Amino acid sequence: MRIIDASSLAKYVNHEKGWKNIESYLIEGCVTLDLAVKEVLNSIWKRYLRSEFKIEQAQNIMFEFLNNIPVKTIAQNKYLADAIKISLKYKITIYDSLYLALAIREGLELITSDEKQYKVAISENLKTILA
């Protein structure tokens, strides 16, 4: 089991370059924070704002994702205290720090498409995949 963050999950849902590589990890089994659901939906919304999707298309993608989330979600609240420490130590967002806190606490490998988060994960000696 691995943790997949919102950057990789959004890359998969939006079919961005390299999304097929992420699909193989999802098939093997991943978990994510409940926060990722909102972040992925927001990534679709941003594409709609940039006129990459028509409103119906954006809605369809969003509802398809909501109805078929390809991972198990975990509540973020119990990881917030650790995330605050990581965020302040490395000057990264609480959002990104939450995935790191989850990976550290649960001892799971992290999949991310965010280079800065990847570097912090390596600094914390986490097994990490840059997807």
PDB file of N, CA and C in Angstrom, residues 3-72:
ATOM      1  N   ILE A   3       0.852   5.800  -0.333  1.00  0.00           N
ATOM      2  CA  ILE A   3       0.077   7.033  -0.226  1.00  0.00           C
ATOM      3  C   ILE A   3       0.253   7.785  -1.537  1.00  0.00           C
ATOM      4  N   ILE A   4      -0.838   8.263  -2.085  1.00  0.00           N
ATOM      5  CA  ILE A   4      -0.767   9.110  -3.275  1.00  0.00           C
ATOM      6  C   ILE A   4      -1.275  10.495  -2.893  1.00  0.00           C
ATOM      7  N   ASP A   5      -0.520  11.511  -3.247  1.00  0.00           N
ATOM      8  CA  ASP A   5      -0.948  12.869  -2.893  1.00  0.00           C
ATOM      9  C   ASP A   5      -1.827  13.452  -4.004  1.00  0.00           C
ATOM     10  N   ALA A   6      -2.342  14.635  -3.746  1.00  0.00           N
ATOM     11  CA  ALA A   6      -3.269  15.273  -4.688  1.00  0.00           C
ATOM     12  C   ALA A   6      -2.603  15.618  -6.015  1.00  0.00           C
ATOM     13  N   SER A   7      -1.315  15.951  -6.009  1.00  0.00           N
ATOM     14  CA  SER A   7      -0.662  16.316  -7.270  1.00  0.00           C
ATOM     15  C   SER A   7      -0.654  15.138  -8.239  1.00  0.00           C
ATOM     16  N   SER A   8      -0.378  13.954  -7.735  1.00  0.00           N
ATOM     17  CA  SER A   8      -0.375  12.769  -8.598  1.00  0.00           C
ATOM     18  C   SER A   8      -1.786  12.312  -8.938  1.00  0.00           C
ATOM     19  N   LEU A   9      -2.678  12.410  -7.987  1.00  0.00           N
ATOM     20  CA  LEU A   9      -4.064  12.018  -8.245  1.00  0.00           C
ATOM     21  C   LEU A   9      -4.706  12.949  -9.283  1.00  0.00           C
ATOM     22  N   ALA A  10      -4.423  14.245  -9.185  1.00  0.00           N
ATOM     23  CA  ALA A  10      -4.940  15.211 -10.168  1.00  0.00           C
ATOM     24  C   ALA A  10      -4.326  14.957 -11.544  1.00  0.00           C
ATOM     25  N   LYS A  11      -3.049  14.624 -11.567  1.00  0.00           N
ATOM     26  CA  LYS A  11      -2.382  14.304 -12.831  1.00  0.00           C
ATOM     27  C   LYS A  11      -3.083  13.121 -13.506  1.00  0.00           C
ATOM     28  N   TYR A  12      -3.440  12.132 -12.714  1.00  0.00           N
ATOM     29  CA  TYR A  12      -4.140  10.957 -13.232  1.00  0.00           C
ATOM     30  C   TYR A  12      -5.537  11.323 -13.745  1.00  0.00           C
ATOM     31  N   VAL A  13      -6.310  12.003 -12.925  1.00  0.00           N
ATOM     32  CA  VAL A  13      -7.696  12.343 -13.280  1.00  0.00           C
ATOM     33  C   VAL A  13      -7.751  13.261 -14.495  1.00  0.00           C
ATOM     34  N   ASN A  14      -6.808  14.192 -14.586  1.00  0.00           N
ATOM     35  CA  ASN A  14      -6.774  15.154 -15.694  1.00  0.00           C
ATOM     36  C   ASN A  14      -6.038  14.635 -16.927  1.00  0.00           C
ATOM     37  N   HIS A  15      -5.547  13.402 -16.849  1.00  0.00           N
ATOM     38  CA  HIS A  15      -4.812  12.777 -17.951  1.00  0.00           C
ATOM     39  C   HIS A  15      -3.655  13.656 -18.423  1.00  0.00           C
ATOM     40  N   GLU A  16      -2.903  14.171 -17.458  1.00  0.00           N
ATOM     41  CA  GLU A  16      -1.720  14.965 -17.780  1.00  0.00           C
ATOM     42  C   GLU A  16      -0.580  14.030 -18.168  1.00  0.00           C
ATOM     43  N   LYS A  17       0.460  14.595 -18.750  1.00  0.00           N
ATOM     44  CA  LYS A  17       1.609  13.811 -19.198  1.00  0.00           C
ATOM     45  C   LYS A  17       2.106  12.900 -18.068  1.00  0.00           C
ATOM     46  N   GLY A  18       2.225  11.624 -18.362  1.00  0.00           N
ATOM     47  CA  GLY A  18       2.696  10.644 -17.386  1.00  0.00           C
ATOM     48  C   GLY A  18       1.595  10.003 -16.550  1.00  0.00           C
ATOM     49  N   TRP A  19       0.333  10.295 -16.858  1.00  0.00           N
ATOM     50  CA  TRP A  19      -0.769   9.789 -16.034  1.00  0.00           C
ATOM     51  C   TRP A  19      -0.865   8.273 -16.039  1.00  0.00           C
ATOM     52  N   LYS A  20      -0.464   7.630 -17.119  1.00  0.00           N
ATOM     53  CA  LYS A  20      -0.542   6.160 -17.196  1.00  0.00           C
ATOM     54  C   LYS A  20       0.367   5.498 -16.165  1.00  0.00           C
ATOM     55  N   ASN A  21       1.512   6.121 -15.869  1.00  0.00           N
ATOM     56  CA  ASN A  21       2.406   5.573 -14.842  1.00  0.00           C
ATOM     57  C   ASN A  21       1.711   5.553 -13.488  1.00  0.00           C
ATOM     58  N   ILE A  22       0.940   6.582 -13.215  1.00  0.00           N
ATOM     59  CA  ILE A  22       0.218   6.678 -11.949  1.00  0.00           C
ATOM     60  C   ILE A  22      -0.874   5.617 -11.887  1.00  0.00           C
ATOM     61  N   GLU A  23      -1.490   5.340 -13.013  1.00  0.00           N
ATOM     62  CA  GLU A  23      -2.550   4.331 -13.051  1.00  0.00           C
ATOM     63  C   GLU A  23      -2.058   2.986 -12.517  1.00  0.00           C
ATOM     64  N   SER A  24      -0.835   2.619 -12.839  1.00  0.00           N
ATOM     65  CA  SER A  24      -0.313   1.329 -12.367  1.00  0.00           C
ATOM     66  C   SER A  24      -0.202   1.295 -10.843  1.00  0.00           C
ATOM     67  N   TYR A  25       0.164   2.416 -10.228  1.00  0.00           N
ATOM     68  CA  TYR A  25       0.218   2.471  -8.762  1.00  0.00           C
ATOM     69  C   TYR A  25      -1.181   2.368  -8.163  1.00  0.00           C
ATOM     70  N   LEU A  26      -2.145   3.008  -8.796  1.00  0.00           N
ATOM     71  CA  LEU A  26      -3.529   2.954  -8.304  1.00  0.00           C
ATOM     72  C   LEU A  26      -4.073   1.531  -8.367  1.00  0.00           C
ATOM     73  N   ILE A  27      -3.731   0.816  -9.410  1.00  0.00           N
ATOM     74  CA  ILE A  27      -4.172  -0.574  -9.545  1.00  0.00           C
ATOM     75  C   ILE A  27      -3.583  -1.421  -8.421  1.00  0.00           C
ATOM     76  N   GLU A  28      -2.326  -1.151  -8.058  1.00  0.00           N
ATOM     77  CA  GLU A  28      -1.677  -1.886  -6.966  1.00  0.00           C
ATOM     78  C   GLU A  28      -2.307  -1.567  -5.614  1.00  0.00           C
ATOM     79  N   GLY A  29      -2.854  -0.369  -5.473  1.00  0.00           N
ATOM     80  CA  GLY A  29      -3.519   0.029  -4.235  1.00  0.00           C
ATOM     81  C   GLY A  29      -2.856   1.214  -3.563  1.00  0.00           C
ATOM     82  N   CYS A  30      -3.642   2.257  -3.349  1.00  0.00           N
ATOM     83  CA  CYS A  30      -3.155   3.479  -2.710  1.00  0.00           C
ATOM     84  C   CYS A  30      -4.211   4.024  -1.753  1.00  0.00           C
ATOM     85  N   VAL A  31      -3.737   4.844  -0.831  1.00  0.00           N
ATOM     86  CA  VAL A  31      -4.616   5.618   0.043  1.00  0.00           C
ATOM     87  C   VAL A  31      -4.237   7.084  -0.113  1.00  0.00           C
ATOM     88  N   THR A  32      -5.150   7.959   0.269  1.00  0.00           N
ATOM     89  CA  THR A  32      -4.871   9.391   0.251  1.00  0.00           C
ATOM     90  C   THR A  32      -5.657  10.051   1.367  1.00  0.00           C
ATOM     91  N   LEU A  33      -5.393  11.301   1.580  1.00  0.00           N
ATOM     92  CA  LEU A  33      -6.149  12.073   2.561  1.00  0.00           C
ATOM     93  C   LEU A  33      -7.459  12.550   1.955  1.00  0.00           C
ATOM     94  N   ASP A  34      -8.463  12.759   2.801  1.00  0.00           N
ATOM     95  CA  ASP A  34      -9.733  13.298   2.312  1.00  0.00           C
ATOM     96  C   ASP A  34      -9.536  14.665   1.654  1.00  0.00           C
ATOM     97  N   LEU A  35      -8.507  15.368   2.053  1.00  0.00           N
ATOM     98  CA  LEU A  35      -8.143  16.645   1.448  1.00  0.00           C
ATOM     99  C   LEU A  35      -7.936  16.517  -0.063  1.00  0.00           C
ATOM    100  N   ALA A  36      -7.394  15.397  -0.505  1.00  0.00           N
ATOM    101  CA  ALA A  36      -7.077  15.208  -1.922  1.00  0.00           C
ATOM    102  C   ALA A  36      -8.313  15.289  -2.807  1.00  0.00           C
ATOM    103  N   VAL A  37      -9.442  14.861  -2.290  1.00  0.00           N
ATOM    104  CA  VAL A  37     -10.674  14.912  -3.084  1.00  0.00           C
ATOM    105  C   VAL A  37     -10.965  16.354  -3.479  1.00  0.00           C
ATOM    106  N   LYS A  38     -10.880  17.267  -2.505  1.00  0.00           N
ATOM    107  CA  LYS A  38     -11.133  18.683  -2.789  1.00  0.00           C
ATOM    108  C   LYS A  38     -10.070  19.254  -3.724  1.00  0.00           C
ATOM    109  N   GLU A  39      -8.820  18.846  -3.520  1.00  0.00           N
ATOM    110  CA  GLU A  39      -7.740  19.361  -4.363  1.00  0.00           C
ATOM    111  C   GLU A  39      -7.893  18.903  -5.816  1.00  0.00           C
ATOM    112  N   VAL A  40      -8.288  17.669  -6.020  1.00  0.00           N
ATOM    113  CA  VAL A  40      -8.485  17.169  -7.385  1.00  0.00           C
ATOM    114  C   VAL A  40      -9.657  17.890  -8.044  1.00  0.00           C
ATOM    115  N   LEU A  41     -10.756  18.040  -7.312  1.00  0.00           N
ATOM    116  CA  LEU A  41     -11.901  18.775  -7.857  1.00  0.00           C
ATOM    117  C   LEU A  41     -11.500  20.202  -8.217  1.00  0.00           C
ATOM    118  N   ASN A  42     -10.682  20.812  -7.388  1.00  0.00           N
ATOM    119  CA  ASN A  42     -10.208  22.171  -7.650  1.00  0.00           C
ATOM    120  C   ASN A  42      -9.347  22.225  -8.913  1.00  0.00           C
ATOM    121  N   SER A  43      -8.557  21.185  -9.156  1.00  0.00           N
ATOM    122  CA  SER A  43      -7.723  21.162 -10.368  1.00  0.00           C
ATOM    123  C   SER A  43      -8.592  21.116 -11.627  1.00  0.00           C
ATOM    124  N   ILE A  44      -9.702  20.411 -11.552  1.00  0.00           N
ATOM    125  CA  ILE A  44     -10.636  20.360 -12.686  1.00  0.00           C
ATOM    126  C   ILE A  44     -11.302  21.724 -12.866  1.00  0.00           C
ATOM    127  N   TRP A  45     -11.698  22.320 -11.754  1.00  0.00           N
ATOM    128  CA  TRP A  45     -12.305  23.655 -11.777  1.00  0.00           C
ATOM    129  C   TRP A  45     -11.365  24.666 -12.424  1.00  0.00           C
ATOM    130  N   LYS A  46     -10.063  24.605 -12.082  1.00  0.00           N
ATOM    131  CA  LYS A  46      -9.084  25.525 -12.677  1.00  0.00           C
ATOM    132  C   LYS A  46      -9.004  25.330 -14.189  1.00  0.00           C
ATOM    133  N   ARG A  47      -9.065  24.098 -14.627  1.00  0.00           N
ATOM    134  CA  ARG A  47      -9.035  23.837 -16.069  1.00  0.00           C
ATOM    135  C   ARG A  47     -10.285  24.401 -16.745  1.00  0.00           C
ATOM    136  N   TYR A  48     -11.402  24.338 -16.061  1.00  0.00           N
ATOM    137  CA  TYR A  48     -12.634  24.947 -16.582  1.00  0.00           C
ATOM    138  C   TYR A  48     -12.445  26.461 -16.705  1.00  0.00           C
ATOM    139  N   LEU A  49     -11.867  27.098 -15.687  1.00  0.00           N
ATOM    140  CA  LEU A  49     -11.646  28.548 -15.722  1.00  0.00           C
ATOM    141  C   LEU A  49     -10.730  28.960 -16.868  1.00  0.00           C
ATOM    142  N   ARG A  50      -9.788  28.086 -17.212  1.00  0.00           N
ATOM    143  CA  ARG A  50      -8.870  28.368 -18.322  1.00  0.00           C
ATOM    144  C   ARG A  50      -9.487  27.979 -19.671  1.00  0.00           C
ATOM    145  N   SER A  51     -10.774  27.657 -19.651  1.00  0.00           N
ATOM    146  CA  SER A  51     -11.530  27.267 -20.857  1.00  0.00           C
ATOM    147  C   SER A  51     -11.012  25.987 -21.502  1.00  0.00           C
ATOM    148  N   GLU A  52     -10.394  25.125 -20.711  1.00  0.00           N
ATOM    149  CA  GLU A  52      -9.963  23.829 -21.220  1.00  0.00           C
ATOM    150  C   GLU A  52     -11.126  22.842 -21.245  1.00  0.00           C
ATOM    151  N   PHE A  53     -12.143  23.102 -20.430  1.00  0.00           N
ATOM    152  CA  PHE A  53     -13.359  22.290 -20.392  1.00  0.00           C
ATOM    153  C   PHE A  53     -14.568  23.196 -20.493  1.00  0.00           C
ATOM    154  N   LYS A  54     -15.606  22.695 -21.129  1.00  0.00           N
ATOM    155  CA  LYS A  54     -16.912  23.355 -21.059  1.00  0.00           C
ATOM    156  C   LYS A  54     -17.526  22.961 -19.716  1.00  0.00           C
ATOM    157  N   ILE A  55     -18.529  23.700 -19.280  1.00  0.00           N
ATOM    158  CA  ILE A  55     -19.113  23.464 -17.962  1.00  0.00           C
ATOM    159  C   ILE A  55     -19.641  22.028 -17.803  1.00  0.00           C
ATOM    160  N   GLU A  56     -20.303  21.514 -18.827  1.00  0.00           N
ATOM    161  CA  GLU A  56     -20.851  20.157 -18.748  1.00  0.00           C
ATOM    162  C   GLU A  56     -19.739  19.123 -18.623  1.00  0.00           C
ATOM    163  N   GLN A  57     -18.677  19.352 -19.367  1.00  0.00           N
ATOM    164  CA  GLN A  57     -17.533  18.450 -19.344  1.00  0.00           C
ATOM    165  C   GLN A  57     -16.889  18.454 -17.957  1.00  0.00           C
ATOM    166  N   ALA A  58     -16.682  19.629 -17.390  1.00  0.00           N
ATOM    167  CA  ALA A  58     -16.092  19.741 -16.052  1.00  0.00           C
ATOM    168  C   ALA A  58     -16.971  19.039 -15.023  1.00  0.00           C
ATOM    169  N   GLN A  59     -18.280  19.281 -15.095  1.00  0.00           N
ATOM    170  CA  GLN A  59     -19.199  18.631 -14.154  1.00  0.00           C
ATOM    171  C   GLN A  59     -19.147  17.113 -14.288  1.00  0.00           C
ATOM    172  N   ASN A  60     -19.143  16.631 -15.512  1.00  0.00           N
ATOM    173  CA  ASN A  60     -19.094  15.182 -15.725  1.00  0.00           C
ATOM    174  C   ASN A  60     -17.829  14.569 -15.144  1.00  0.00           C
ATOM    175  N   ILE A  61     -16.696  15.212 -15.377  1.00  0.00           N
ATOM    176  CA  ILE A  61     -15.427  14.701 -14.848  1.00  0.00           C
ATOM    177  C   ILE A  61     -15.450  14.729 -13.323  1.00  0.00           C
ATOM    178  N   MET A  62     -15.944  15.819 -12.757  1.00  0.00           N
ATOM    179  CA  MET A  62     -16.003  15.939 -11.297  1.00  0.00           C
ATOM    180  C   MET A  62     -16.890  14.860 -10.679  1.00  0.00           C
ATOM    181  N   PHE A  63     -18.085  14.685 -11.236  1.00  0.00           N
ATOM    182  CA  PHE A  63     -18.998  13.683 -10.670  1.00  0.00           C
ATOM    183  C   PHE A  63     -18.497  12.260 -10.906  1.00  0.00           C
ATOM    184  N   GLU A  64     -17.882  12.026 -12.038  1.00  0.00           N
ATOM    185  CA  GLU A  64     -17.286  10.709 -12.302  1.00  0.00           C
ATOM    186  C   GLU A  64     -16.207  10.408 -11.260  1.00  0.00           C
ATOM    187  N   PHE A  65     -15.370  11.390 -10.973  1.00  0.00           N
ATOM    188  CA  PHE A  65     -14.333  11.217  -9.956  1.00  0.00           C
ATOM    189  C   PHE A  65     -14.962  10.953  -8.588  1.00  0.00           C
ATOM    190  N   LEU A  66     -15.937  11.774  -8.206  1.00  0.00           N
ATOM    191  CA  LEU A  66     -16.585  11.605  -6.899  1.00  0.00           C
ATOM    192  C   LEU A  66     -17.243  10.239  -6.746  1.00  0.00           C
ATOM    193  N   ASN A  67     -17.845   9.759  -7.804  1.00  0.00           N
ATOM    194  CA  ASN A  67     -18.550   8.479  -7.740  1.00  0.00           C
ATOM    195  C   ASN A  67     -17.635   7.269  -7.869  1.00  0.00           C
ATOM    196  N   ASN A  68     -16.403   7.501  -8.311  1.00  0.00           N
ATOM    197  CA  ASN A  68     -15.465   6.390  -8.534  1.00  0.00           C
ATOM    198  C   ASN A  68     -14.065   6.733  -8.039  1.00  0.00           C
ATOM    199  N   ILE A  69     -13.964   7.302  -6.855  1.00  0.00           N
ATOM    200  CA  ILE A  69     -12.646   7.669  -6.329  1.00  0.00           C
ATOM    201  C   ILE A  69     -11.782   6.406  -6.306  1.00  0.00           C
ATOM    202  N   PRO A  70     -10.628   6.443  -6.989  1.00  0.00           N
ATOM    203  CA  PRO A  70      -9.845   5.219  -7.172  1.00  0.00           C
ATOM    204  C   PRO A  70      -8.968   4.816  -5.986  1.00  0.00           C
ATOM    205  N   VAL A  71      -9.143   5.485  -4.852  1.00  0.00           N
ATOM    206  CA  VAL A  71      -8.330   5.185  -3.669  1.00  0.00           C
ATOM    207  C   VAL A  71      -9.191   5.284  -2.412  1.00  0.00           C
ATOM    208  N   LYS A  72      -8.682   4.676  -1.349  1.00  0.00           N
ATOM    209  CA  LYS A  72      -9.326   4.825  -0.043  1.00  0.00           C
ATOM    210  C   LYS A  72      -8.889   6.175   0.528  1.00  0.00           C
TER     211      LYS A  72
END
